[in-house]
JSON list of C-alpha atoms in Angstrom, two decimals:
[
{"chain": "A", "resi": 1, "resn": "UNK", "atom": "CA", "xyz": [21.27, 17.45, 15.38]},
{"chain": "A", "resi": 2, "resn": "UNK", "atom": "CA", "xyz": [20.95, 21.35, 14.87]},
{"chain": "A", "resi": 3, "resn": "UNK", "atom": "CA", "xyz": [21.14, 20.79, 11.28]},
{"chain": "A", "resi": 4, "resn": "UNK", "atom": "CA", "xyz": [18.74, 18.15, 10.93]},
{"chain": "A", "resi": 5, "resn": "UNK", "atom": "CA", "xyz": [16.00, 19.85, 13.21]},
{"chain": "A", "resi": 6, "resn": "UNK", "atom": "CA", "xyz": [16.79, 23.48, 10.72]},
{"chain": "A", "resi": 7, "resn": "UNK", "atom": "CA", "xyz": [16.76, 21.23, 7.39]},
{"chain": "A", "resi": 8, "resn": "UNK", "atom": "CA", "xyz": [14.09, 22.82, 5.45]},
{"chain": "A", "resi": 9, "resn": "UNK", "atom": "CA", "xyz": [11.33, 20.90, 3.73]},
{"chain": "A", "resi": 10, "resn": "UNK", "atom": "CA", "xyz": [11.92, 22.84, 0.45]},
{"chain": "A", "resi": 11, "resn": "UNK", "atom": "CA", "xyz": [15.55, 21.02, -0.12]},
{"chain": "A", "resi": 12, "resn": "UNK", "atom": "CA", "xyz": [13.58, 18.14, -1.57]},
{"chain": "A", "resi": 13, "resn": "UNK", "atom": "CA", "xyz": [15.78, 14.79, -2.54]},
{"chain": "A", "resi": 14, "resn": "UNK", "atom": "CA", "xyz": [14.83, 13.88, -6.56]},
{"chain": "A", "resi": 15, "resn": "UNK", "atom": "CA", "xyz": [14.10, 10.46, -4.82]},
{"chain": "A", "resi": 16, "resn": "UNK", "atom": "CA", "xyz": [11.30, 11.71, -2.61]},
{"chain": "A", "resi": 17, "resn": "UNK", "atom": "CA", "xyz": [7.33, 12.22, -3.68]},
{"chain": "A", "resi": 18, "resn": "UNK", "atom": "CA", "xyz": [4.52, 13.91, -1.93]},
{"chain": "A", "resi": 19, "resn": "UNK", "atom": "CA", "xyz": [4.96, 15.03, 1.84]},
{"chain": "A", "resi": 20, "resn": "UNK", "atom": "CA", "xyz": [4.50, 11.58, 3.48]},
{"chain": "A", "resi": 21, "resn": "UNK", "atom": "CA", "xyz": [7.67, 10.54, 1.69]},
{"chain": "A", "resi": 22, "resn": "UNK", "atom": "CA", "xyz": [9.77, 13.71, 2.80]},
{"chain": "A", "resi": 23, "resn": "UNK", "atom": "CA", "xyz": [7.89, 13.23, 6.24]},
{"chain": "A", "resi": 24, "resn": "UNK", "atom": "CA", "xyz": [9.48, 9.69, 6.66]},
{"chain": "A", "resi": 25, "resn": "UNK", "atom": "CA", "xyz": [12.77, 11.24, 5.32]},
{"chain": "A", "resi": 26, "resn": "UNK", "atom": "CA", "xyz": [13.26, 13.48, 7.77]},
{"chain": "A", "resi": 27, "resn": "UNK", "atom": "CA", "xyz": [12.05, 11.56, 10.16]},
{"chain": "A", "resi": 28, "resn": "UNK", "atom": "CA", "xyz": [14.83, 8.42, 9.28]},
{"chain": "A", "resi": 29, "resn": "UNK", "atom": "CA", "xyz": [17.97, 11.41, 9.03]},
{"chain": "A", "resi": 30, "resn": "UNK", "atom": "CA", "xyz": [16.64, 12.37, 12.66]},
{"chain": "A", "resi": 31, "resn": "UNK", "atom": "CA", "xyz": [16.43, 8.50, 13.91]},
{"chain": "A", "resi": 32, "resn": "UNK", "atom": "CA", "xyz": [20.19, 7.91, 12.87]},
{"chain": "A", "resi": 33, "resn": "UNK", "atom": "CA", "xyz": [21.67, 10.93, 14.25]},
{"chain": "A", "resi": 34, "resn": "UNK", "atom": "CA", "xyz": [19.91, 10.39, 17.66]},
{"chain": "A", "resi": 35, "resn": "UNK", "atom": "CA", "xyz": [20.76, 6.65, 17.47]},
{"chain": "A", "resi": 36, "resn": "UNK", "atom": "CA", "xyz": [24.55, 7.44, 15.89]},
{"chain": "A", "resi": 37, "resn": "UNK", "atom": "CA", "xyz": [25.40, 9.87, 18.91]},
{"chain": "A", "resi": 38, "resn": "UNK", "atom": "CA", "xyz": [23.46, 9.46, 22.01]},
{"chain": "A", "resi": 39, "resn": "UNK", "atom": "CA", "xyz": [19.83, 7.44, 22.47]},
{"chain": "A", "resi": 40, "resn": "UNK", "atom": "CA", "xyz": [18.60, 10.82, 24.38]},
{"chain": "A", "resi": 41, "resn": "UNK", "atom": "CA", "xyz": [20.19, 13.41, 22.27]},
{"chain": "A", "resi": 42, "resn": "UNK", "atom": "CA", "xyz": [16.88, 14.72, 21.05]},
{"chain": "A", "resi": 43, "resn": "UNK", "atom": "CA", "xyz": [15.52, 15.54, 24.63]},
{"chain": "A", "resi": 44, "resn": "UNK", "atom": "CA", "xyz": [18.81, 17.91, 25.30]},
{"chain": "A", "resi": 45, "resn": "UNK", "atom": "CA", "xyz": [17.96, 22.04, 24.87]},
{"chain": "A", "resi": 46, "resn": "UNK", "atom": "CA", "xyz": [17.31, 23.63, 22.14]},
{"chain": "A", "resi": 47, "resn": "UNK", "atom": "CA", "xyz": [19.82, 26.54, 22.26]},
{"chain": "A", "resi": 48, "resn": "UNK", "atom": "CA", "xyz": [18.44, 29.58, 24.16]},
{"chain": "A", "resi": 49, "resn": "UNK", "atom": "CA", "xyz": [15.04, 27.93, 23.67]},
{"chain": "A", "resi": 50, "resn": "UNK", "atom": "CA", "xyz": [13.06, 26.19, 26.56]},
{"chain": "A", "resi": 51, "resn": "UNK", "atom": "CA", "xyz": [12.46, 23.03, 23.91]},
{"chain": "A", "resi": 52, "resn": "UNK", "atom": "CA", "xyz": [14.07, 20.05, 23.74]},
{"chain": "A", "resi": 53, "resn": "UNK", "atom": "CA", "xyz": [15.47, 19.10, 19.85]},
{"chain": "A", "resi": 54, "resn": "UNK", "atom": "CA", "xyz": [12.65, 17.04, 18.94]},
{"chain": "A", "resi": 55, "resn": "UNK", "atom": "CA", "xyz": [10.07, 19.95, 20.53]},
{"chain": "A", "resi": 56, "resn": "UNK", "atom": "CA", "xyz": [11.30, 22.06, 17.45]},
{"chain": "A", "resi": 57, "resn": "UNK", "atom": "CA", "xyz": [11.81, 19.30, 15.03]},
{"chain": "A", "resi": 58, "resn": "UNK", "atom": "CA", "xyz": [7.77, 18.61, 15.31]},
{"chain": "A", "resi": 59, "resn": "UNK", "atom": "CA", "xyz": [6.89, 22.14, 15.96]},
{"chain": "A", "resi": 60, "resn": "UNK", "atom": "CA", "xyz": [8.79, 23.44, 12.09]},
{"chain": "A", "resi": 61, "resn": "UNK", "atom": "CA", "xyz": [7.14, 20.32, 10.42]},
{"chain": "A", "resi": 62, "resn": "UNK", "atom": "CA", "xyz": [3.28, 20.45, 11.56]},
{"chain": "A", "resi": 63, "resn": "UNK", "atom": "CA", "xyz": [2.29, 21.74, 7.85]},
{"chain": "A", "resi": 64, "resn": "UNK", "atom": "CA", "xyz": [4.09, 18.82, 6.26]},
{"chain": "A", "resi": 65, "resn": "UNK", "atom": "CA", "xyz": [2.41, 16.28, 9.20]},
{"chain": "A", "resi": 66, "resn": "UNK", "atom": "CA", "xyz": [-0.93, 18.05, 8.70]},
{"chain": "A", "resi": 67, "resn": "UNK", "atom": "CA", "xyz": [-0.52, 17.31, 4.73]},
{"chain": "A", "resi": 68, "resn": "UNK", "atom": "CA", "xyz": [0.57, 13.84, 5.14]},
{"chain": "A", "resi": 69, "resn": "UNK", "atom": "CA", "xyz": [-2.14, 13.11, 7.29]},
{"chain": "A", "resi": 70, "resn": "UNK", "atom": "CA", "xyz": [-4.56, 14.27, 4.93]},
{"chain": "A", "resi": 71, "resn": "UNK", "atom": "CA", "xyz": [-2.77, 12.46, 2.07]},
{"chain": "A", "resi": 72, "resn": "UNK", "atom": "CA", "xyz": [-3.02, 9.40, 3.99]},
{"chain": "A", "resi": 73, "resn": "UNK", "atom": "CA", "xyz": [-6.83, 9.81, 4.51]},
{"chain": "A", "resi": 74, "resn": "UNK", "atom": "CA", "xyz": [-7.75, 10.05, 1.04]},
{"chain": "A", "resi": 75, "resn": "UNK", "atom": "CA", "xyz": [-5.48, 7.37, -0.35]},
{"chain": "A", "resi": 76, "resn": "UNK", "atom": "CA", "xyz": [-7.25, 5.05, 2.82]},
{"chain": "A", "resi": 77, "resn": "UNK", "atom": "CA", "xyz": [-10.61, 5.96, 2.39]},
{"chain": "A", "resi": 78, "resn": "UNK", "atom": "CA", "xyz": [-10.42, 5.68, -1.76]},
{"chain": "A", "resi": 79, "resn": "UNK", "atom": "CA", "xyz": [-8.92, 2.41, -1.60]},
{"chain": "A", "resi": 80, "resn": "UNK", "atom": "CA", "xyz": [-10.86, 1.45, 0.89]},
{"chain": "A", "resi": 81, "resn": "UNK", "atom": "CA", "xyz": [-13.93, 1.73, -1.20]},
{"chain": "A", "resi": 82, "resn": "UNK", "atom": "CA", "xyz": [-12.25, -0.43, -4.26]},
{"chain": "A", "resi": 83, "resn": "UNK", "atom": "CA", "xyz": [-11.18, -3.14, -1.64]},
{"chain": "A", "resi": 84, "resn": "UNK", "atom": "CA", "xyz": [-14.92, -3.31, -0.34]},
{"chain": "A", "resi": 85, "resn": "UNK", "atom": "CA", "xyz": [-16.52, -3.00, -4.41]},
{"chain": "A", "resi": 86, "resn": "UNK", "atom": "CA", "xyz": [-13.95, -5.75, -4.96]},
{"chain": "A", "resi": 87, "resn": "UNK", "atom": "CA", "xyz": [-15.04, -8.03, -1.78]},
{"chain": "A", "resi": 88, "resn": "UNK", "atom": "CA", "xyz": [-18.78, -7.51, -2.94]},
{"chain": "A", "resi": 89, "resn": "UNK", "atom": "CA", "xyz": [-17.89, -9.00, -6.54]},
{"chain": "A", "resi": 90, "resn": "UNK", "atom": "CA", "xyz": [-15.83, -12.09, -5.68]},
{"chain": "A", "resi": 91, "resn": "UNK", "atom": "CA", "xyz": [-18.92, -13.08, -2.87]},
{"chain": "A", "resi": 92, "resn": "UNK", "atom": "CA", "xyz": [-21.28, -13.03, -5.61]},
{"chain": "A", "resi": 93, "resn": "UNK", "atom": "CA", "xyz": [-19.40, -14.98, -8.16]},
{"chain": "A", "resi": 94, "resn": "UNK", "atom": "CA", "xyz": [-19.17, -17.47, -5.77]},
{"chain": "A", "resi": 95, "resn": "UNK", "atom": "CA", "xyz": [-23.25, -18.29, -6.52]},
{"chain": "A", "resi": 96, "resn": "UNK", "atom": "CA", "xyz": [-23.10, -17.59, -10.20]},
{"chain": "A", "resi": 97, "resn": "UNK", "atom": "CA", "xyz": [-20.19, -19.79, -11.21]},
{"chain": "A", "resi": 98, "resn": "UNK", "atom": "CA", "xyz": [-20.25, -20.39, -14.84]},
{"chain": "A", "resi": 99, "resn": "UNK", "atom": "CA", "xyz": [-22.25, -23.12, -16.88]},
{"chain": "A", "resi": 100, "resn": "UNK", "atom": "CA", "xyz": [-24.20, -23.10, -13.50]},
{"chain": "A", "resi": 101, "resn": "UNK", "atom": "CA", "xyz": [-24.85, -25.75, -10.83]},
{"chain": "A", "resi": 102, "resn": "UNK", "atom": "CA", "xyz": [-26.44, -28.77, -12.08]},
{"chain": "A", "resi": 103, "resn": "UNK", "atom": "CA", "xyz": [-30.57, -29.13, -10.37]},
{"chain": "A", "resi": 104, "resn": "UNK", "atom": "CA", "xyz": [-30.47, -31.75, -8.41]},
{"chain": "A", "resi": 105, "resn": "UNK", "atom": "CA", "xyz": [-26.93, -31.63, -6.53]},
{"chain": "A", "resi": 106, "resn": "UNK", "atom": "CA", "xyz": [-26.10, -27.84, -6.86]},
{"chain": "A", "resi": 107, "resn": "UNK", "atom": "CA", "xyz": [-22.64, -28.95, -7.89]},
{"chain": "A", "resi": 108, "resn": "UNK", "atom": "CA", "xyz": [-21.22, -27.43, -10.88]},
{"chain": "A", "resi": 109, "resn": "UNK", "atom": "CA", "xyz": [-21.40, -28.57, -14.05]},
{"chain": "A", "resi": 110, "resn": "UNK", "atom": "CA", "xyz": [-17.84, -27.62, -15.04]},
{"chain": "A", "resi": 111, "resn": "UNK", "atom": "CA", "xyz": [-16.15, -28.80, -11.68]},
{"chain": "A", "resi": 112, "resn": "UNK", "atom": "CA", "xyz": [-13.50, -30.66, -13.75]},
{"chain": "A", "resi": 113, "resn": "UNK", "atom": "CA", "xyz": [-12.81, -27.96, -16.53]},
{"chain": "A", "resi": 114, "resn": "UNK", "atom": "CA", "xyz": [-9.49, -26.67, -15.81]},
{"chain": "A", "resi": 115, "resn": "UNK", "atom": "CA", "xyz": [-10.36, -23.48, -16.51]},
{"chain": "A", "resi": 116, "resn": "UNK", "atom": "CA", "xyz": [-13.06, -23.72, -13.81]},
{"chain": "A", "resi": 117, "resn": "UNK", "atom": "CA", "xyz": [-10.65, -24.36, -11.37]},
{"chain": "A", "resi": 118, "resn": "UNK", "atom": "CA", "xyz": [-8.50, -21.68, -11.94]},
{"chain": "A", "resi": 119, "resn": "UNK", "atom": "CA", "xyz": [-11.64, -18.96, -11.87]},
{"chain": "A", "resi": 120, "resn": "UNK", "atom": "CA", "xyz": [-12.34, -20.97, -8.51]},
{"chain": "A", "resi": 121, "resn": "UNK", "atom": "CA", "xyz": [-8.72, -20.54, -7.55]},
{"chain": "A", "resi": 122, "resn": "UNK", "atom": "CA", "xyz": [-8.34, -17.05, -8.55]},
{"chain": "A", "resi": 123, "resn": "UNK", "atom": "CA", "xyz": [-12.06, -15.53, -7.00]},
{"chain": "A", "resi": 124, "resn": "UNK", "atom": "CA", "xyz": [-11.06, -16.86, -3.61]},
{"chain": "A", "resi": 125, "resn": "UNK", "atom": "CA", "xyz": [-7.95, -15.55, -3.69]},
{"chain": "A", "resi": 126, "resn": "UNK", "atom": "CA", "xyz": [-9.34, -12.02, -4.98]},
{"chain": "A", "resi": 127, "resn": "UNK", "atom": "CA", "xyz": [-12.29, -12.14, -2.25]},
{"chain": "A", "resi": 128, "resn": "UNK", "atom": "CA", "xyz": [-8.80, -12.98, 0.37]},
{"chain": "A", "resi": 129, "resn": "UNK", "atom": "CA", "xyz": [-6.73, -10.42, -0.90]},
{"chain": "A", "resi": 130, "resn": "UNK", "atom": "CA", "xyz": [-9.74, -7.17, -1.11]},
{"chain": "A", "resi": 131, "resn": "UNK", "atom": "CA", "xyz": [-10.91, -8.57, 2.99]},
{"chain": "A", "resi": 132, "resn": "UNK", "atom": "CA", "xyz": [-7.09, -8.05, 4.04]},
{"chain": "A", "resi": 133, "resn": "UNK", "atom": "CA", "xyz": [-6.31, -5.09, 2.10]},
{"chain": "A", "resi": 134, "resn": "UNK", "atom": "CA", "xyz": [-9.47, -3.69, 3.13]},
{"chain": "A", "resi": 135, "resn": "UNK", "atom": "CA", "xyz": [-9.03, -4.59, 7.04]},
{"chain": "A", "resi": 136, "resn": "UNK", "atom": "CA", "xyz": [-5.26, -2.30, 6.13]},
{"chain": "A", "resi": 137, "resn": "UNK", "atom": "CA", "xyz": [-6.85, 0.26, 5.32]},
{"chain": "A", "resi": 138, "resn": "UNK", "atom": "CA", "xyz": [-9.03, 0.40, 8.13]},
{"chain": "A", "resi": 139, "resn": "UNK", "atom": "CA", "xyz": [-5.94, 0.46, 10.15]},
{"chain": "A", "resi": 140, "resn": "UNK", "atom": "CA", "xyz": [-5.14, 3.29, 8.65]},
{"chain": "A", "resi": 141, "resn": "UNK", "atom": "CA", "xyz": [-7.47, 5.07, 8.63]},
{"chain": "A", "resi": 142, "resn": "UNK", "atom": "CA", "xyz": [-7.78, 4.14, 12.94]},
{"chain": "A", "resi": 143, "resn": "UNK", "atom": "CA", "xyz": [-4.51, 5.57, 13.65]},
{"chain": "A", "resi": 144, "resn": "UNK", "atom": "CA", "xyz": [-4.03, 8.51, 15.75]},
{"chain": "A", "resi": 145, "resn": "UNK", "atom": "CA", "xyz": [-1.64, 9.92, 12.97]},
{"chain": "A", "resi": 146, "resn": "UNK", "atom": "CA", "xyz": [1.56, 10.72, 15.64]},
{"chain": "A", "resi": 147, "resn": "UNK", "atom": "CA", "xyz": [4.19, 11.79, 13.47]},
{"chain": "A", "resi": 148, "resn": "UNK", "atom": "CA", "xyz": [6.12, 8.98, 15.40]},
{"chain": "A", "resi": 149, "resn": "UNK", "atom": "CA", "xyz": [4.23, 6.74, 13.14]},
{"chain": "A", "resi": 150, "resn": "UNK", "atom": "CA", "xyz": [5.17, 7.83, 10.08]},
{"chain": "A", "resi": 151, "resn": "UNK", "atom": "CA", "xyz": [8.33, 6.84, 10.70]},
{"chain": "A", "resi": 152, "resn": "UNK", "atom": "CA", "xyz": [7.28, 2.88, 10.37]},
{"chain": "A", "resi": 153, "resn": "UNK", "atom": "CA", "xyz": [3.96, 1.97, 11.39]},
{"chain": "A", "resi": 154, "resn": "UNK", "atom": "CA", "xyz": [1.95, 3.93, 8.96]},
{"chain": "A", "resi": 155, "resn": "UNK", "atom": "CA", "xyz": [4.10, 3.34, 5.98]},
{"chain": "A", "resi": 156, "resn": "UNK", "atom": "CA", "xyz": [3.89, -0.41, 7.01]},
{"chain": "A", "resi": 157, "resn": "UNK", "atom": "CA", "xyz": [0.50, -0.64, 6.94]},
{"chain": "A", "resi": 158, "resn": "UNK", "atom": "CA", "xyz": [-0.10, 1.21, 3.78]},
{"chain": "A", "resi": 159, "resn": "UNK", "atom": "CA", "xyz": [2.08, -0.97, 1.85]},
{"chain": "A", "resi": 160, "resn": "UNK", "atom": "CA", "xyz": [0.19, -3.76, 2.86]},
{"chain": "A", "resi": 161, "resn": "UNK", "atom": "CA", "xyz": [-2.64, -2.30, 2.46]},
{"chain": "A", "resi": 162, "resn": "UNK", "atom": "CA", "xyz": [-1.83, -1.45, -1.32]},
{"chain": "A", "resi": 163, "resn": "UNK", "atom": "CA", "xyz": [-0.13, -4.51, -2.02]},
{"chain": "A", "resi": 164, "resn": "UNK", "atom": "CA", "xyz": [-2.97, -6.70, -1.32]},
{"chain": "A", "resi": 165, "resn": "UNK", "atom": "CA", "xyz": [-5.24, -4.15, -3.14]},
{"chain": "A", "resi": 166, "resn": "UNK", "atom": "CA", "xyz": [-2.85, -4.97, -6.52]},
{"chain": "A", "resi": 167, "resn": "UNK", "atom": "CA", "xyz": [-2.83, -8.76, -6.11]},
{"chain": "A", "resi": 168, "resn": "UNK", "atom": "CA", "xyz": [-6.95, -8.77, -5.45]},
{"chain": "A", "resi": 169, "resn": "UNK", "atom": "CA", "xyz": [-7.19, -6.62, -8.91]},
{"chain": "A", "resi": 170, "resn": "UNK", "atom": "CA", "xyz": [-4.61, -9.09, -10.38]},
{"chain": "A", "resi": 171, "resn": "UNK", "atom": "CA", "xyz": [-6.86, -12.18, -9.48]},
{"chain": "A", "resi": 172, "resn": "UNK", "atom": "CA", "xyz": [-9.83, -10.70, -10.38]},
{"chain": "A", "resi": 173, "resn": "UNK", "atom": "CA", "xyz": [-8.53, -10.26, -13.71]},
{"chain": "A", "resi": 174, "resn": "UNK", "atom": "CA", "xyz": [-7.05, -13.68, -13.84]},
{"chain": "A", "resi": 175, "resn": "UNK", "atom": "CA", "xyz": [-11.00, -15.50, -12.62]},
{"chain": "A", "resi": 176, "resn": "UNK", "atom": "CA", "xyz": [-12.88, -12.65, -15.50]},
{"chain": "A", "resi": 177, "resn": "UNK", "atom": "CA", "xyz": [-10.13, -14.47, -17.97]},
{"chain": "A", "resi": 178, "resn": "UNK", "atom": "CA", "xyz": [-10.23, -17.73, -17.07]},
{"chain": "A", "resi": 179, "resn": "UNK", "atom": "CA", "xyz": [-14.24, -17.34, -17.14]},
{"chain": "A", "resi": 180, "resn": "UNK", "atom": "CA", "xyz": [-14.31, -16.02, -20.63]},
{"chain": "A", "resi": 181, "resn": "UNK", "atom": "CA", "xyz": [-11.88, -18.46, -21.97]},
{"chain": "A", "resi": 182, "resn": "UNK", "atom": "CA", "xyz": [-14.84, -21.54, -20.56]},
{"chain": "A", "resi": 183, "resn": "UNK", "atom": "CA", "xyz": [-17.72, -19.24, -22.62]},
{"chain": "A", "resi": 184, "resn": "UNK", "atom": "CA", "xyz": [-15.61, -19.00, -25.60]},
{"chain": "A", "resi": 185, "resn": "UNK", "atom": "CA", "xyz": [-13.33, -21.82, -25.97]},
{"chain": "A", "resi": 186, "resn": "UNK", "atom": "CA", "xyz": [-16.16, -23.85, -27.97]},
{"chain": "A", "resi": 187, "resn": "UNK", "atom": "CA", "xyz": [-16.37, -21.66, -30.63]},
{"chain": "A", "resi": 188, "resn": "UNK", "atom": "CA", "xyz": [-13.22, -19.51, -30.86]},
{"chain": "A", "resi": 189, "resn": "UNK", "atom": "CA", "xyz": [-10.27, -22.21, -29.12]},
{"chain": "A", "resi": 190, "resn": "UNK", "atom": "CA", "xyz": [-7.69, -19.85, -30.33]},
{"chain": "A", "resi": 191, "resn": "UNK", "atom": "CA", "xyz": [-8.91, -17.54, -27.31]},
{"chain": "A", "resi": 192, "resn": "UNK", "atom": "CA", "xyz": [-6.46, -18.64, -24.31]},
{"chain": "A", "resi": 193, "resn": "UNK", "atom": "CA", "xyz": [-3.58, -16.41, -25.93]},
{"chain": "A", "resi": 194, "resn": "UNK", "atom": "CA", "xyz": [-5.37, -12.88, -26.63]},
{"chain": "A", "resi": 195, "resn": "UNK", "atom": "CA", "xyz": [-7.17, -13.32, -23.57]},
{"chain": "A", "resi": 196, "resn": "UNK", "atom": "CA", "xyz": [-4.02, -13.84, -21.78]},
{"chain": "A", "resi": 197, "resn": "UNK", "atom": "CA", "xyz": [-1.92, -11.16, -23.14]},
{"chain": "A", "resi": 198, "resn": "UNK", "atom": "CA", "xyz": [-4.72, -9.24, -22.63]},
{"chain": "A", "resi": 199, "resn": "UNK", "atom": "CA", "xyz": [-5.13, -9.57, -18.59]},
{"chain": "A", "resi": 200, "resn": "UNK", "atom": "CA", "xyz": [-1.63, -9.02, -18.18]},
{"chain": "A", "resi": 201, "resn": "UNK", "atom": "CA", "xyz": [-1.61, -5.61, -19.41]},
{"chain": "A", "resi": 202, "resn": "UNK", "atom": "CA", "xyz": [-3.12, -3.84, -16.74]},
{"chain": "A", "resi": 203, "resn": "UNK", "atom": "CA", "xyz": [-1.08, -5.41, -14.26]},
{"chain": "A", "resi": 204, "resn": "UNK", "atom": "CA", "xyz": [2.67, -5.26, -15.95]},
{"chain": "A", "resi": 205, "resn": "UNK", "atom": "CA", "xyz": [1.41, -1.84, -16.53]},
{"chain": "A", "resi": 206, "resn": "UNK", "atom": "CA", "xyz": [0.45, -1.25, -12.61]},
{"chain": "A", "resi": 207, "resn": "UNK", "atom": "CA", "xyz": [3.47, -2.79, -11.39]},
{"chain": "A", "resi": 208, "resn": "UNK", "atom": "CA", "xyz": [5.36, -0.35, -13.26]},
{"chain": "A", "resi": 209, "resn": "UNK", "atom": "CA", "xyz": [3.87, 2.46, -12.50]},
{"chain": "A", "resi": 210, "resn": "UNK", "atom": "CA", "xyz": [3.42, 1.90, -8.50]},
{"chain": "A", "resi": 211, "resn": "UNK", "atom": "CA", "xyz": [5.91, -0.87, -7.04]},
{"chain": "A", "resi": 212, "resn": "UNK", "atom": "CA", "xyz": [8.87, 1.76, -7.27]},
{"chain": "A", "resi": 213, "resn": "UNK", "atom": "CA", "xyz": [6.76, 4.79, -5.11]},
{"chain": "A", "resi": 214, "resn": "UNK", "atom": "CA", "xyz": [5.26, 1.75, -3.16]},
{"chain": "A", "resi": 215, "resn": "UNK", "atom": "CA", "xyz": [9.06, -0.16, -1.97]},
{"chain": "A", "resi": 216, "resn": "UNK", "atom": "CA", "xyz": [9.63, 3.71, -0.89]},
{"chain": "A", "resi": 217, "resn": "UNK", "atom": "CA", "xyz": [7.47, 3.05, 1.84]},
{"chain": "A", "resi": 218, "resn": "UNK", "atom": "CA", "xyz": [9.89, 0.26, 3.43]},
{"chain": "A", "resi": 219, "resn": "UNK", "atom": "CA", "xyz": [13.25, 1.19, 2.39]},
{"chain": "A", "resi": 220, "resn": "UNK", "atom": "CA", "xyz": [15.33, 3.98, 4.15]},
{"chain": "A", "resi": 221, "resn": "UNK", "atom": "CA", "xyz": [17.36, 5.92, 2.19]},
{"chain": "A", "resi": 222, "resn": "UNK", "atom": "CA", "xyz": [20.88, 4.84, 0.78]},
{"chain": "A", "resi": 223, "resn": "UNK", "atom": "CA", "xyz": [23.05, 4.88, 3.33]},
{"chain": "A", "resi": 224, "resn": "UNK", "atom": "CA", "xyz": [20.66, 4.55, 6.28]},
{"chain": "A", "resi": 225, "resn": "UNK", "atom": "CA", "xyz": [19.92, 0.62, 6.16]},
{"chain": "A", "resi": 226, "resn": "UNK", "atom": "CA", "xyz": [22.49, -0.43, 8.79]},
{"chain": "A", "resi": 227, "resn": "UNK", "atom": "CA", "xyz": [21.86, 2.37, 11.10]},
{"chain": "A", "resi": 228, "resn": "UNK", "atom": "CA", "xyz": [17.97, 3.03, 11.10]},
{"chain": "A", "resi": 229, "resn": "UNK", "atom": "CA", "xyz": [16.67, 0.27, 13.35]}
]
């Protein structure tokens, strides 16, 4: 326990980005040597000192908590404003479908296109996905920021948050494609593949890039699955 409250933040793992990751870190080693030795270890004296173990543990860390609360601001309040530019798009498309509405019913004209139904599919699934990821963020951004909840809670929620904030960007993509391929498939049928390829770029290229920093969030270090509750 004395070597876990004295571990200094500068003997970073090669595994662990930014200080909300080394935050949670050091916040998991301390949850399995409480849990490993005895559930109120971290409320015994410090030493000579009139604080308890976890006292000092918070006390030597408020510049990394202070920096991961920050951190976790910005990254709420930024995708916060994508998820709502997002929601604002998908509720209009839903009143400017394409080939329009036909004058006397106001149903579509291209209700049977298959293509049409997918754009359908995909802009209520976008509008779904931006109004959850969005309502994540807000969470978020709600929280009283303990340092308790960076432990689970916090990390939880941004997940979430960002995960929904890929797949309404994914749909979107897929209901701009499908919509282009019902302008252009008249004149140009050779269209579906290009466009295709073409929408899947952004996302192969996102997945990449993020889903191994975002499954960070969730997954203790190796080693501390079966002991961190």
């Amino acid at each position: 326990m004395k070597a876990v409250t004295e571990w200094s933040s500068k003997c970073v793992s090669s595994d662990v980005s930014g200080a909300v990751f080394l935050l949670q870190r050091e916040l998991q080693w301390f949850q399995v040597v409480d849990v490993s030795t005895f559930p109120s270890l971290k409320w015994l004296k410090y030493q000579e000192e009139k604080s308890t173990y976890w006292e000092v543990f918070v006390q030597q860390r408020q510049e990394l908590l202070k920096d991961a609360r920050q951190w976790m601001k910005d990254t709420s309040s930024s995708c916060s404003l994508v998820g709502t530019l997002i929601i604002t798009i998908a509720f209009a498309a839903a009143f400017m479908v394409p080939g329009g509405n036909d004058n006397n019913m106001g149903i579509p004209i291209l209700l049977k296109n298959n293509s049409f139904m997918v754009f359908t599919v995909a802009k209520s699934l976008a509008l779904f996905s931006s109004v959850a990821a969005t309502l994540m963020f807000l969470v978020v951004l709600t929280s009283c920021y303990a340092i308790e909840d960076f432990l689970f809670s916090l990390p939880r929620d941004m997940t979430l948050g960002l995960t929904f904030l890929f797949l309404s960007l994914a749909f979107m993509l897929v209901a701009f494609s499908s919509a282009l391929m019902i302008v252009l498939s008249e004149q140009w049928r050779w269209i579906y593949i290009p466009v295709a390829l073409l929408a899947a770029v952004p996302i192969v290229m996102f997945s990449i890039l993020q889903l191994p920093c975002t499954l960070k969030w969730s997954n203790p270090p190796t080693g501390l699955a079966s002991t961190v509750p």
